[in-house]
């Protein structure tokens, strides 16, 4: 076992100590964050900024970079790239559902902008309607057949752009709300 896998493996004791120790350090030694914890008018917009910034980074890096970059690699086949994509997008969808739940929870605690429900609606619509068609096409290509043309990919891209635009708007609104306290 290498040092890096020992330190960064999420189930290791050292990872737990580093992770929670880091969180404790931020809250213990940052007077700004410590004073903001008990002020919902500050805390919730700050949490919203952090949450949605992480979400923007995830969507931007996976949907708009990883998705097409892996097809540019000359050493992997289209089937392997699609298989990797299936797993990556399934994991992203799971993480996004959790982020959506937290986003809506923040909105319930302190209603700010009604757009906070849009990314969650997009995620669930993508999961129920678009993802099955994309996964079916990917599975056919992996098996070596040629699936019929589908508009699911274009609809999925449109939904990702809509989600990213909404997340940017929510983050900008949260920043504005935070700065105007």
PDB file of C-alpha atoms in Angstrom:
ATOM      1  CA  UNK A   1       0.000   0.000   0.000  1.00  0.00           C
ATOM      2  CA  UNK A   2       1.447   3.360  -0.970  1.00  0.00           C
ATOM      3  CA  UNK A   3       1.547   6.360   1.331  1.00  0.00           C
ATOM      4  CA  UNK A   4      -0.935   8.308  -0.813  1.00  0.00           C
ATOM      5  CA  UNK A   5      -3.534   5.533  -0.861  1.00  0.00           C
ATOM      6  CA  UNK A   6      -3.142   5.106   2.907  1.00  0.00           C
ATOM      7  CA  UNK A   7      -3.656   8.821   3.548  1.00  0.00           C
ATOM      8  CA  UNK A   8      -6.409   9.433   1.014  1.00  0.00           C
ATOM      9  CA  UNK A   9      -8.446   6.227   1.173  1.00  0.00           C
ATOM     10  CA  UNK A  10     -11.856   7.385   2.493  1.00  0.00           C
ATOM     11  CA  UNK A  11     -12.144   4.427   4.888  1.00  0.00           C
ATOM     12  CA  UNK A  12      -8.736   4.873   6.509  1.00  0.00           C
ATOM     13  CA  UNK A  13      -8.378   6.384   9.961  1.00  0.00           C
ATOM     14  CA  UNK A  14      -5.805   8.886   8.689  1.00  0.00           C
ATOM     15  CA  UNK A  15      -8.234  10.154   6.047  1.00  0.00           C
ATOM     16  CA  UNK A  16     -10.925  10.596   8.696  1.00  0.00           C
ATOM     17  CA  UNK A  17      -8.546  12.477  11.001  1.00  0.00           C
ATOM     18  CA  UNK A  18      -7.294  14.703   8.173  1.00  0.00           C
ATOM     19  CA  UNK A  19     -10.806  15.381   6.855  1.00  0.00           C
ATOM     20  CA  UNK A  20     -12.532  16.158  10.143  1.00  0.00           C
ATOM     21  CA  UNK A  21      -9.416  17.807  11.529  1.00  0.00           C
ATOM     22  CA  UNK A  22      -9.427  20.133   8.547  1.00  0.00           C
ATOM     23  CA  UNK A  23     -13.084  20.970   9.046  1.00  0.00           C
ATOM     24  CA  UNK A  24     -12.496  21.538  12.758  1.00  0.00           C
ATOM     25  CA  UNK A  25      -9.526  23.767  11.990  1.00  0.00           C
ATOM     26  CA  UNK A  26     -11.508  25.914   9.588  1.00  0.00           C
ATOM     27  CA  UNK A  27     -14.336  26.459  12.048  1.00  0.00           C
ATOM     28  CA  UNK A  28     -12.107  26.739  15.116  1.00  0.00           C
ATOM     29  CA  UNK A  29      -9.584  29.216  13.808  1.00  0.00           C
ATOM     30  CA  UNK A  30     -11.593  31.285  11.367  1.00  0.00           C
ATOM     31  CA  UNK A  31     -13.386  34.053  13.255  1.00  0.00           C
ATOM     32  CA  UNK A  32     -15.395  34.963  10.160  1.00  0.00           C
ATOM     33  CA  UNK A  33     -16.819  31.464   9.737  1.00  0.00           C
ATOM     34  CA  UNK A  34     -17.227  30.978  13.498  1.00  0.00           C
ATOM     35  CA  UNK A  35     -19.265  34.202  13.786  1.00  0.00           C
ATOM     36  CA  UNK A  36     -21.282  33.333  10.685  1.00  0.00           C
ATOM     37  CA  UNK A  37     -22.398  29.922  11.976  1.00  0.00           C
ATOM     38  CA  UNK A  38     -25.088  31.370  14.176  1.00  0.00           C
ATOM     39  CA  UNK A  39     -26.344  33.880  11.594  1.00  0.00           C
ATOM     40  CA  UNK A  40     -28.641  32.202   9.042  1.00  0.00           C
ATOM     41  CA  UNK A  41     -28.681  35.312   6.841  1.00  0.00           C
ATOM     42  CA  UNK A  42     -24.941  34.819   6.345  1.00  0.00           C
ATOM     43  CA  UNK A  43     -24.499  31.070   6.770  1.00  0.00           C
ATOM     44  CA  UNK A  44     -27.076  29.867   4.249  1.00  0.00           C
ATOM     45  CA  UNK A  45     -25.918  32.094   1.351  1.00  0.00           C
ATOM     46  CA  UNK A  46     -22.307  31.117   2.166  1.00  0.00           C
ATOM     47  CA  UNK A  47     -23.226  27.406   2.135  1.00  0.00           C
ATOM     48  CA  UNK A  48     -25.135  27.957  -1.103  1.00  0.00           C
ATOM     49  CA  UNK A  49     -22.109  29.615  -2.713  1.00  0.00           C
ATOM     50  CA  UNK A  50     -19.823  26.744  -1.700  1.00  0.00           C
ATOM     51  CA  UNK A  51     -22.313  24.006  -2.640  1.00  0.00           C
ATOM     52  CA  UNK A  52     -23.175  25.425  -6.034  1.00  0.00           C
ATOM     53  CA  UNK A  53     -19.553  26.257  -6.848  1.00  0.00           C
ATOM     54  CA  UNK A  54     -18.609  22.628  -6.206  1.00  0.00           C
ATOM     55  CA  UNK A  55     -21.572  21.541  -8.336  1.00  0.00           C
ATOM     56  CA  UNK A  56     -20.562  23.868 -11.179  1.00  0.00           C
ATOM     57  CA  UNK A  57     -17.045  22.446 -11.071  1.00  0.00           C
ATOM     58  CA  UNK A  58     -18.349  18.874 -11.170  1.00  0.00           C
ATOM     59  CA  UNK A  59     -20.704  19.457 -14.082  1.00  0.00           C
ATOM     60  CA  UNK A  60     -18.167  21.537 -15.973  1.00  0.00           C
ATOM     61  CA  UNK A  61     -15.319  19.090 -15.550  1.00  0.00           C
ATOM     62  CA  UNK A  62     -17.247  15.906 -16.263  1.00  0.00           C
ATOM     63  CA  UNK A  63     -19.997  16.914 -18.687  1.00  0.00           C
ATOM     64  CA  UNK A  64     -18.056  19.443 -20.700  1.00  0.00           C
ATOM     65  CA  UNK A  65     -14.492  18.101 -20.531  1.00  0.00           C
ATOM     66  CA  UNK A  66     -14.201  14.442 -19.551  1.00  0.00           C
ATOM     67  CA  UNK A  67     -17.134  13.402 -21.730  1.00  0.00           C
ATOM     68  CA  UNK A  68     -15.526  14.312 -25.032  1.00  0.00           C
ATOM     69  CA  UNK A  69     -11.822  14.267 -24.100  1.00  0.00           C
ATOM     70  CA  UNK A  70     -11.817  10.502 -23.497  1.00  0.00           C
ATOM     71  CA  UNK A  71     -12.910   9.955 -27.123  1.00  0.00           C
ATOM     72  CA  UNK A  72      -9.795  11.835 -28.289  1.00  0.00           C
ATOM     73  CA  UNK A  73      -7.441   9.275 -26.714  1.00  0.00           C
ATOM     74  CA  UNK A  74      -5.999   7.143 -29.510  1.00  0.00           C
ATOM     75  CA  UNK A  75      -5.329   4.153 -27.261  1.00  0.00           C
ATOM     76  CA  UNK A  76      -8.927   3.369 -26.287  1.00  0.00           C
ATOM     77  CA  UNK A  77     -11.812   2.151 -28.385  1.00  0.00           C
ATOM     78  CA  UNK A  78     -15.202   3.816 -28.609  1.00  0.00           C
ATOM     79  CA  UNK A  79     -16.724   0.932 -26.642  1.00  0.00           C
ATOM     80  CA  UNK A  80     -14.270   1.333 -23.771  1.00  0.00           C
ATOM     81  CA  UNK A  81     -14.810   5.110 -23.731  1.00  0.00           C
ATOM     82  CA  UNK A  82     -18.576   4.579 -23.605  1.00  0.00           C
ATOM     83  CA  UNK A  83     -18.213   2.031 -20.810  1.00  0.00           C
ATOM     84  CA  UNK A  84     -16.116   4.472 -18.772  1.00  0.00           C
ATOM     85  CA  UNK A  85     -18.636   7.224 -19.530  1.00  0.00           C
ATOM     86  CA  UNK A  86     -21.513   5.066 -18.291  1.00  0.00           C
ATOM     87  CA  UNK A  87     -19.835   4.617 -14.952  1.00  0.00           C
ATOM     88  CA  UNK A  88     -18.682   8.229 -14.623  1.00  0.00           C
ATOM     89  CA  UNK A  89     -22.088   9.695 -15.470  1.00  0.00           C
ATOM     90  CA  UNK A  90     -23.887   7.242 -13.172  1.00  0.00           C
ATOM     91  CA  UNK A  91     -21.611   8.323 -10.310  1.00  0.00           C
ATOM     92  CA  UNK A  92     -22.093  11.998 -11.198  1.00  0.00           C
ATOM     93  CA  UNK A  93     -25.877  11.534 -11.235  1.00  0.00           C
ATOM     94  CA  UNK A  94     -25.758  10.058  -7.736  1.00  0.00           C
ATOM     95  CA  UNK A  95     -23.614  12.906  -6.410  1.00  0.00           C
ATOM     96  CA  UNK A  96     -25.849  15.472  -8.131  1.00  0.00           C
ATOM     97  CA  UNK A  97     -28.955  14.014  -6.494  1.00  0.00           C
ATOM     98  CA  UNK A  98     -27.346  14.548  -3.091  1.00  0.00           C
ATOM     99  CA  UNK A  99     -26.270  18.085  -4.048  1.00  0.00           C
ATOM    100  CA  UNK A 100     -29.805  18.773  -5.304  1.00  0.00           C
ATOM    101  CA  UNK A 101     -31.289  17.578  -2.023  1.00  0.00           C
ATOM    102  CA  UNK A 102     -28.946  19.857  -0.050  1.00  0.00           C
ATOM    103  CA  UNK A 103     -29.694  22.761  -2.405  1.00  0.00           C
ATOM    104  CA  UNK A 104     -33.432  22.390  -1.912  1.00  0.00           C
ATOM    105  CA  UNK A 105     -32.907  22.038   1.848  1.00  0.00           C
ATOM    106  CA  UNK A 106     -31.007  25.333   1.876  1.00  0.00           C
ATOM    107  CA  UNK A 107     -33.843  26.905  -0.089  1.00  0.00           C
ATOM    108  CA  UNK A 108     -36.390  25.619   2.427  1.00  0.00           C
ATOM    109  CA  UNK A 109     -34.332  27.020   5.328  1.00  0.00           C
ATOM    110  CA  UNK A 110     -34.049  30.432   3.700  1.00  0.00           C
ATOM    111  CA  UNK A 111     -35.984  30.974   0.467  1.00  0.00           C
ATOM    112  CA  UNK A 112     -33.884  33.106  -1.863  1.00  0.00           C
ATOM    113  CA  UNK A 113     -34.375  32.349  -5.526  1.00  0.00           C
ATOM    114  CA  UNK A 114     -36.924  29.948  -6.978  1.00  0.00           C
ATOM    115  CA  UNK A 115     -34.388  28.646  -9.505  1.00  0.00           C
ATOM    116  CA  UNK A 116     -32.860  26.402  -6.808  1.00  0.00           C
ATOM    117  CA  UNK A 117     -35.314  23.633  -7.696  1.00  0.00           C
ATOM    118  CA  UNK A 118     -34.474  23.692 -11.435  1.00  0.00           C
ATOM    119  CA  UNK A 119     -31.177  21.733 -11.253  1.00  0.00           C
ATOM    120  CA  UNK A 120     -32.903  18.986  -9.242  1.00  0.00           C
ATOM    121  CA  UNK A 121     -35.761  18.810 -11.736  1.00  0.00           C
ATOM    122  CA  UNK A 122     -33.226  18.593 -14.565  1.00  0.00           C
ATOM    123  CA  UNK A 123     -31.307  15.810 -12.774  1.00  0.00           C
ATOM    124  CA  UNK A 124     -34.403  13.691 -12.167  1.00  0.00           C
ATOM    125  CA  UNK A 125     -35.730  14.311 -15.703  1.00  0.00           C
ATOM    126  CA  UNK A 126     -32.335  13.330 -17.098  1.00  0.00           C
ATOM    127  CA  UNK A 127     -32.290  10.206 -14.914  1.00  0.00           C
ATOM    128  CA  UNK A 128     -35.792   9.064 -15.838  1.00  0.00           C
ATOM    129  CA  UNK A 129     -36.018  10.001 -19.510  1.00  0.00           C
ATOM    130  CA  UNK A 130     -32.636  10.638 -21.136  1.00  0.00           C
ATOM    131  CA  UNK A 131     -30.220   8.362 -19.271  1.00  0.00           C
ATOM    132  CA  UNK A 132     -32.030   5.090 -20.095  1.00  0.00           C
ATOM    133  CA  UNK A 133     -31.889   5.843 -23.832  1.00  0.00           C
ATOM    134  CA  UNK A 134     -28.220   6.842 -23.651  1.00  0.00           C
ATOM    135  CA  UNK A 135     -27.305   3.768 -21.607  1.00  0.00           C
ATOM    136  CA  UNK A 136     -29.170   1.519 -24.051  1.00  0.00           C
ATOM    137  CA  UNK A 137     -27.344   3.030 -27.043  1.00  0.00           C
ATOM    138  CA  UNK A 138     -24.000   2.744 -25.239  1.00  0.00           C
ATOM    139  CA  UNK A 139     -24.695  -0.889 -24.409  1.00  0.00           C
ATOM    140  CA  UNK A 140     -25.487  -1.665 -28.063  1.00  0.00           C
ATOM    141  CA  UNK A 141     -22.263   0.001 -29.229  1.00  0.00           C
ATOM    142  CA  UNK A 142     -20.232  -1.835 -26.572  1.00  0.00           C
ATOM    143  CA  UNK A 143     -21.687  -5.133 -27.846  1.00  0.00           C
ATOM    144  CA  UNK A 144     -20.638  -4.192 -31.387  1.00  0.00           C
ATOM    145  CA  UNK A 145     -23.939  -3.245 -33.035  1.00  0.00           C
ATOM    146  CA  UNK A 146     -24.945   0.085 -34.497  1.00  0.00           C
ATOM    147  CA  UNK A 147     -27.972   1.656 -32.733  1.00  0.00           C
ATOM    148  CA  UNK A 148     -30.492   3.784 -34.627  1.00  0.00           C
ATOM    149  CA  UNK A 149     -30.047   7.570 -34.402  1.00  0.00           C
ATOM    150  CA  UNK A 150     -31.524   9.127 -31.266  1.00  0.00           C
ATOM    151  CA  UNK A 151     -32.154  12.671 -30.087  1.00  0.00           C
ATOM    152  CA  UNK A 152     -31.413  11.655 -26.488  1.00  0.00           C
ATOM    153  CA  UNK A 153     -27.806  12.862 -26.713  1.00  0.00           C
ATOM    154  CA  UNK A 154     -28.806  16.334 -27.949  1.00  0.00           C
ATOM    155  CA  UNK A 155     -31.521  16.566 -25.282  1.00  0.00           C
ATOM    156  CA  UNK A 156     -28.989  15.503 -22.636  1.00  0.00           C
ATOM    157  CA  UNK A 157     -26.529  18.193 -23.737  1.00  0.00           C
ATOM    158  CA  UNK A 158     -29.305  20.801 -23.676  1.00  0.00           C
ATOM    159  CA  UNK A 159     -30.239  19.708 -20.145  1.00  0.00           C
ATOM    160  CA  UNK A 160     -26.598  19.941 -18.995  1.00  0.00           C
ATOM    161  CA  UNK A 161     -26.310  23.481 -20.424  1.00  0.00           C
ATOM    162  CA  UNK A 162     -29.601  24.442 -18.741  1.00  0.00           C
ATOM    163  CA  UNK A 163     -28.418  22.988 -15.429  1.00  0.00           C
ATOM    164  CA  UNK A 164     -25.027  24.720 -15.632  1.00  0.00           C
ATOM    165  CA  UNK A 165     -26.602  28.079 -16.507  1.00  0.00           C
ATOM    166  CA  UNK A 166     -29.043  27.753 -13.633  1.00  0.00           C
ATOM    167  CA  UNK A 167     -26.265  26.824 -11.199  1.00  0.00           C
ATOM    168  CA  UNK A 168     -24.233  29.855 -12.276  1.00  0.00           C
ATOM    169  CA  UNK A 169     -27.293  32.087 -11.796  1.00  0.00           C
ATOM    170  CA  UNK A 170     -27.994  30.628  -8.336  1.00  0.00           C
ATOM    171  CA  UNK A 171     -24.350  31.099  -7.306  1.00  0.00           C
ATOM    172  CA  UNK A 172     -24.291  34.687  -8.563  1.00  0.00           C
ATOM    173  CA  UNK A 173     -27.529  35.415  -6.695  1.00  0.00           C
ATOM    174  CA  UNK A 174     -26.128  33.823  -3.518  1.00  0.00           C
ATOM    175  CA  UNK A 175     -22.962  35.943  -3.832  1.00  0.00           C
ATOM    176  CA  UNK A 176     -25.069  39.071  -4.277  1.00  0.00           C
ATOM    177  CA  UNK A 177     -27.231  38.100  -1.306  1.00  0.00           C
ATOM    178  CA  UNK A 178     -24.151  37.373   0.818  1.00  0.00           C
ATOM    179  CA  UNK A 179     -22.375  40.617  -0.068  1.00  0.00           C
ATOM    180  CA  UNK A 180     -25.467  42.750   0.574  1.00  0.00           C
ATOM    181  CA  UNK A 181     -26.021  41.627   4.176  1.00  0.00           C
TER     182      UNK A 181
END
